Amino acid sequence: MPASASVSSLYHRVSRFIPPAEWMGFEDDIAAILDLKKKRNAVILAHNYQTPEIFHCVADIVGDSLALARRAVDVDADVILVAGVHFMAETAKLLNPGKTVLIPDMEAGCSLAESITPEDIALLREAHPGVPVITYVNTSAAVKAASDICCTSGNAKQIVEGLGARKVLMIPDEYLARNIARQTDVEIIAWHGHCEVHELFTADDVRQLRENYPGVRVLAHPECPPDVVAEADFAGSTAWMSDYVASEKPGRVVLLTECSMSDNVAADNPDVEFIRPCNLCPHMKRITLSNIRAALEHNQHEVTIDPTVAVDARRAVERMLAI
Ligand code: SF4
């Protein structure tokens, strides 16, 4: 398909991150995706960790897990394509049961989602009777269904305190649970799941960054280990990091999170210098322009959820959205 002038005009958004020769290889897929979205009345939800040609050139709704979950509630389209990992597509399906939800690669998983099963939650409930289970959205629908309520990194403290309990189980991210525990009087029992991207950052990395880049402002995701968060200037969700850079305009900043996030935020903040230690999420990187195009062309891969699981999982997500 010949690339249109409007596709070529998208390049200015991403030209600092994508060399011209690489962009030429993207134009045909971008033109086809924009066309297929119209034909199929489809929208693309893209997580902050998607690469710039997806995030800035074909996505309709972008953000962190919470933003995508919220915006997915009132998407006016027949088809929702999720440029993200499988649990995000399941969440979109939970909130839009009547719509077709597609994910370009069924193997796009998550180390946190895979760290816990509904059977593990049953054992935790036996060991801690009456203690409510708060589940991070980075989990399967089956795990959400076995929980009382969901949370994201952006609203975790609010959910922990909003339940009115003295003790809660917060699963599956150990580091998120321990980082929130430092901010509240509610006793938090954690699980041992970790994000394979954020667990790689160390407190030594932060000290080294400060030495090498004087004046750098360090923003850490709360899935990082607690000693990393303690060394950082601020900790918060990806949406919060994005807002922080836009409003504070630090001269020099480092985002301790997935690699593509810096490119996506830098595109909107050309005056800020981004230092980029690069930890890639291999699951997020399974999503490409070419498999997005194939997904829309061939209606693949449709995400479905067992209806009995969906009722309970939806209740846990909607309870979170209500708070
Ligand atoms: S960045 Fe971490 S939490 Fe997010 S999808 Fe990848 S492994 Fe899961």
Coordinates of C-alpha atoms and ligand atoms in Angstrom, one line a residue:
M1 CA 0.0 0.0 0.0
P2 CA 1.5 3.4 -0.9
A3 CA 2.1 5.6 2.2
S4 CA -0.1 8.7 2.1
A5 CA 1.0 12.2 2.9
S6 CA -0.8 12.0 6.2
V7 CA 1.3 9.0 7.2
S8 CA 4.5 10.7 6.2
S9 CA 3.5 13.7 8.3
L10 CA 3.4 11.5 11.5
Y11 CA 7.2 11.1 11.3
H12 CA 7.9 14.5 13.0
R13 CA 6.5 13.0 16.2
V14 CA 9.0 10.2 16.3
S15 CA 12.0 11.4 14.2
R16 CA 14.3 11.8 17.2
F17 CA 13.9 8.0 18.0
I18 CA 13.5 6.4 14.6
P19 CA 16.1 6.8 11.8
P20 CA 14.6 7.7 8.3
A21 CA 15.6 4.3 6.9
E22 CA 13.8 2.4 9.6
W23 CA 10.7 4.7 9.3
M24 CA 10.5 3.9 5.6
G25 CA 10.0 0.3 6.6
F26 CA 7.1 1.3 8.9
E27 CA 5.1 3.5 6.6
D28 CA 3.2 0.8 4.7
D29 CA 2.1 -1.0 7.9
I30 CA 1.0 2.4 9.4
A31 CA -1.1 3.3 6.4
A32 CA -2.7 -0.2 6.3
I33 CA -3.5 0.0 10.1
L34 CA -5.1 3.4 9.8
D35 CA -7.2 2.2 7.0
L36 CA -8.2 -1.1 8.7
K37 CA -9.2 0.8 11.9
K38 CA -11.7 2.8 9.8
K39 CA -13.0 -0.2 7.9
R40 CA -13.5 -2.4 11.1
N41 CA -14.6 0.4 13.4
A42 CA -11.6 -0.5 15.6
V43 CA -9.6 1.3 18.3
I44 CA -6.1 0.6 19.4
L45 CA -5.2 0.8 23.1
A46 CA -1.5 1.1 23.6
H47 CA 0.5 0.8 26.9
N48 CA 3.2 3.3 27.7
Y49 CA 5.8 0.6 27.1
Q50 CA 5.0 0.2 23.4
T51 CA 7.5 1.4 20.9
P52 CA 7.1 5.0 19.5
E53 CA 5.8 4.0 16.1
I54 CA 2.9 2.2 17.8
F55 CA 2.4 4.6 20.7
H56 CA 2.5 7.8 18.6
C57 CA 1.5 6.7 15.1
V58 CA -1.4 4.2 15.3
A59 CA -2.7 4.2 18.9
D60 CA -6.1 5.9 19.8
I61 CA -5.8 5.6 23.6
V62 CA -2.5 5.4 25.4
G63 CA -1.6 5.2 29.1
D64 CA -0.8 2.9 32.0
S65 CA -2.9 -0.1 33.0
L66 CA -5.3 2.0 35.0
A67 CA -5.9 4.5 32.2
L68 CA -6.4 1.8 29.7
A69 CA -8.8 -0.1 32.0
R70 CA -10.8 3.1 32.6
R71 CA -10.9 4.3 29.0
A72 CA -11.8 0.8 27.9
V73 CA -15.1 1.1 29.7
D74 CA -16.6 3.5 27.3
V75 CA -14.8 2.7 24.0
D76 CA -17.2 3.3 21.2
A77 CA -16.0 0.7 18.6
D78 CA -16.8 -2.9 17.4
V79 CA -13.2 -4.0 17.8
I80 CA -10.6 -3.2 20.5
L81 CA -7.1 -4.1 19.7
V82 CA -4.7 -4.1 22.7
A83 CA -1.1 -3.2 22.0
G84 CA 0.1 -4.6 25.3
V85 CA 0.3 -7.9 27.2
H86 CA -2.4 -10.6 27.7
F87 CA -3.7 -9.5 31.1
M88 CA -4.4 -6.0 29.6
A89 CA -6.4 -7.5 26.8
E90 CA -8.4 -9.6 29.3
T91 CA -9.1 -6.5 31.4
A92 CA -10.4 -4.8 28.2
K93 CA -12.6 -7.8 27.5
L94 CA -13.9 -7.9 31.0
L95 CA -15.1 -4.3 30.8
N96 CA -16.4 -4.7 27.2
P97 CA -17.9 -8.2 27.1
G98 CA -19.9 -7.5 24.0
K99 CA -17.0 -6.3 21.9
T100 CA -14.3 -8.2 20.0
V101 CA -11.0 -7.8 21.8
L102 CA -7.8 -8.7 19.9
I103 CA -4.2 -9.1 20.9
P104 CA -1.6 -9.3 18.1
D105 CA 0.4 -12.0 19.9
M106 CA -1.1 -14.5 22.4
E107 CA 2.4 -15.1 23.9
A108 CA 2.7 -11.6 25.2
G109 CA 2.6 -12.5 28.9
C110 CA 4.0 -11.0 32.1
S111 CA 6.3 -12.4 34.8
L112 CA 4.0 -11.0 37.5
A113 CA 0.9 -12.5 36.0
E114 CA 2.6 -15.8 35.8
S115 CA 3.8 -15.8 39.4
I116 CA 0.4 -16.7 41.0
T117 CA -2.6 -18.9 40.4
P118 CA -6.1 -19.1 41.9
E119 CA -5.0 -22.1 43.8
D120 CA -2.3 -20.1 45.5
I121 CA -4.9 -17.5 46.5
A122 CA -7.1 -20.3 48.0
L123 CA -4.1 -21.4 50.1
L124 CA -3.4 -17.8 51.2
R125 CA -7.0 -17.3 52.3
E126 CA -6.8 -20.5 54.3
A127 CA -3.6 -19.2 56.0
H128 CA -5.1 -15.7 56.6
P129 CA -8.8 -16.2 57.2
G130 CA -10.9 -13.0 56.7
V131 CA -8.0 -10.9 55.3
P132 CA -9.1 -9.2 52.1
V133 CA -7.1 -10.0 48.9
I134 CA -6.0 -7.0 46.8
T135 CA -4.8 -8.1 43.4
Y136 CA -2.6 -6.0 41.1
V137 CA -4.1 -5.7 37.6
N138 CA -1.0 -7.5 36.3
T139 CA -2.7 -10.9 36.8
S140 CA -4.9 -13.3 34.8
A141 CA -8.7 -13.0 34.9
A142 CA -8.8 -16.2 36.9
V143 CA -6.6 -14.7 39.6
K144 CA -8.7 -11.5 39.6
A145 CA -11.8 -13.7 40.0
A146 CA -10.4 -15.3 43.1
S147 CA -9.7 -11.8 44.7
D148 CA -11.8 -9.2 46.5
I149 CA -10.6 -6.1 44.6
C150 CA -7.9 -5.1 42.1
C151 CA -5.4 -2.2 42.2
T152 CA -2.8 -0.6 39.9
S153 CA 0.5 1.0 40.9
G154 CA -1.3 4.3 40.5
N155 CA -4.0 3.6 43.0
A156 CA -2.6 0.9 45.3
K157 CA -2.3 3.0 48.5
Q158 CA -5.8 4.4 48.0
I159 CA -7.2 0.8 47.6
V160 CA -5.3 -0.5 50.6
E161 CA -6.6 2.3 52.8
G162 CA -10.0 2.5 51.2
L163 CA -11.0 -1.1 52.4
G164 CA -11.0 -0.1 56.1
A165 CA -9.2 -3.3 57.1
R166 CA -6.3 -3.4 59.5
K167 CA -4.5 -6.1 57.5
V168 CA -4.6 -7.0 53.7
L169 CA -3.0 -9.5 51.4
M170 CA -1.5 -7.6 48.4
I171 CA -0.5 -9.9 45.5
P172 CA 1.5 -10.7 43.5
D173 CA 4.2 -8.0 43.3
E174 CA 6.3 -8.2 46.5
Y175 CA 8.1 -4.9 45.8
L176 CA 4.9 -2.9 45.1
A177 CA 3.5 -4.3 48.4
R178 CA 6.6 -3.4 50.3
N179 CA 6.8 0.1 48.8
I180 CA 3.2 0.7 49.7
A181 CA 3.7 -0.7 53.2
R182 CA 6.2 2.1 53.9
Q183 CA 3.4 4.7 53.3
T184 CA 0.6 3.3 55.3
D185 CA -0.4 1.9 58.8
V186 CA -2.3 -1.0 57.2
E187 CA -0.4 -4.3 57.7
I188 CA 0.4 -5.7 54.2
I189 CA 1.1 -9.4 53.6
A190 CA 3.0 -9.8 50.3
W191 CA 3.5 -12.6 47.7
H192 CA 6.8 -13.3 46.0
G193 CA 6.1 -12.2 42.4
H194 CA 8.5 -9.7 40.7
C195 CA 8.5 -7.8 37.4
E196 CA 11.4 -9.1 35.4
V197 CA 12.1 -5.5 34.1
H198 CA 11.9 -3.5 37.3
E199 CA 13.7 -6.0 39.6
L200 CA 16.9 -5.4 37.5
F201 CA 17.4 -1.9 38.8
T202 CA 19.6 -1.6 41.9
A203 CA 20.4 1.1 44.4
D204 CA 24.0 1.1 43.1
D205 CA 22.6 2.0 39.7
V206 CA 20.9 5.1 41.1
R207 CA 24.1 6.2 42.9
Q208 CA 26.1 5.7 39.7
L209 CA 23.6 7.7 37.7
R210 CA 23.8 10.6 40.1
E211 CA 27.6 10.5 39.9
N212 CA 27.7 10.3 36.1
Y213 CA 24.9 12.8 35.4
P214 CA 25.0 15.6 38.0
G215 CA 21.6 17.1 38.8
V216 CA 19.6 14.2 37.3
R217 CA 16.1 13.8 38.7
V218 CA 15.5 10.1 39.4
L219 CA 11.9 8.8 39.0
A220 CA 11.3 5.1 40.0
H221 CA 8.4 2.8 39.3
P222 CA 7.0 1.2 42.5
E223 CA 7.7 -2.3 41.0
C224 CA 11.4 -1.5 41.6
P225 CA 13.0 -3.0 44.8
P226 CA 12.4 -0.8 47.9
D227 CA 16.1 0.2 48.2
V228 CA 15.9 1.6 44.7
V229 CA 12.7 3.5 45.5
A230 CA 14.4 4.9 48.7
E231 CA 17.3 6.2 46.6
A232 CA 15.0 7.9 44.0
D233 CA 13.7 11.4 44.1
F234 CA 10.1 10.2 43.5
A235 CA 8.2 7.0 42.9
G236 CA 5.0 6.6 41.0
S237 CA 3.2 4.8 38.2
T238 CA 4.1 5.4 34.5
A239 CA 1.2 7.9 34.2
W240 CA 2.5 9.8 37.2
M241 CA 6.1 9.9 35.7
S242 CA 4.7 11.3 32.5
D243 CA 2.7 14.0 34.3
Y244 CA 5.7 14.8 36.5
V245 CA 8.0 15.4 33.5
A246 CA 5.4 17.5 31.7
S247 CA 4.7 19.7 34.8
E248 CA 8.1 19.9 36.5
K249 CA 10.2 20.0 33.3
P250 CA 13.4 18.8 35.0
G251 CA 16.5 19.7 33.1
R252 CA 17.7 16.1 33.2
V253 CA 15.7 13.0 34.2
V254 CA 16.0 9.3 34.3
L255 CA 12.9 7.0 34.4
L256 CA 13.6 3.7 36.2
T257 CA 11.1 1.7 34.2
E258 CA 10.8 0.0 30.8
C259 CA 12.9 1.4 28.0
S260 CA 10.3 2.7 25.5
M261 CA 8.6 4.8 28.2
S262 CA 11.5 7.4 28.0
D263 CA 11.1 7.7 24.2
N264 CA 7.4 8.1 24.4
V265 CA 7.6 10.8 27.1
A266 CA 10.6 12.5 25.5
A267 CA 8.6 13.0 22.2
D268 CA 6.3 15.4 24.1
N269 CA 9.1 17.0 26.1
P270 CA 11.9 18.0 23.7
D271 CA 13.6 20.4 26.2
V272 CA 14.2 17.7 28.8
E273 CA 17.4 15.6 28.7
F274 CA 16.5 11.9 29.2
I275 CA 19.2 9.5 30.6
R276 CA 18.3 6.0 29.3
P277 CA 19.4 2.9 31.1
C278 CA 17.5 0.4 28.9
N279 CA 15.6 -2.6 30.4
L280 CA 13.3 -4.0 27.8
C281 CA 10.2 -6.0 28.5
P282 CA 10.3 -9.0 26.1
H283 CA 6.6 -9.5 26.4
M284 CA 5.6 -5.9 25.4
K285 CA 8.1 -6.1 22.6
R286 CA 6.3 -9.0 21.0
I287 CA 3.8 -6.5 19.7
T288 CA 4.8 -4.9 16.4
L289 CA 3.2 -2.9 13.6
S290 CA 3.2 -6.0 11.4
N291 CA 1.4 -8.2 13.9
I292 CA -1.1 -5.4 14.7
R293 CA -1.8 -5.2 10.9
A294 CA -2.2 -8.9 10.7
A295 CA -4.5 -9.0 13.7
L296 CA -6.9 -6.4 12.2
E297 CA -6.7 -8.1 8.7
H298 CA -7.4 -11.6 10.0
N299 CA -9.4 -10.9 13.2
Q300 CA -6.7 -12.6 15.3
H301 CA -6.1 -13.4 18.2
E302 CA -9.5 -13.0 19.9
V303 CA -9.4 -12.9 23.7
T304 CA -12.2 -14.8 25.4
I305 CA -12.9 -15.4 29.1
D306 CA -14.9 -18.2 30.7
P307 CA -18.2 -16.5 31.6
T308 CA -18.2 -17.8 35.2
V309 CA -14.7 -16.5 35.7
A310 CA -15.6 -13.2 34.0
V311 CA -18.4 -12.3 36.4
D312 CA -16.1 -12.5 39.5
A313 CA -13.1 -10.9 37.8
R314 CA -15.3 -8.0 36.5
R315 CA -16.6 -7.5 40.0
A316 CA -13.0 -7.1 41.3
V317 CA -12.0 -4.6 38.6
E318 CA -15.3 -2.6 38.9
R319 CA -14.9 -2.4 42.7
M320 CA -11.4 -0.8 42.0
L321 CA -12.8 1.6 39.5
A322 CA -15.6 2.6 42.0
I323 CA -12.9 3.6 44.6
Ligands
SF4_1 S1 7.2 -4.6 32.3 FE1 7.0 -6.1 34.0 S2 5.0 -5.9 34.8 FE2 5.0 -5.0 32.7 S3 4.4 -6.6 31.3 FE3 6.6 -6.6 31.4 S4 7.1 -8.2 33.0 FE4 4.9 -7.6 33.3

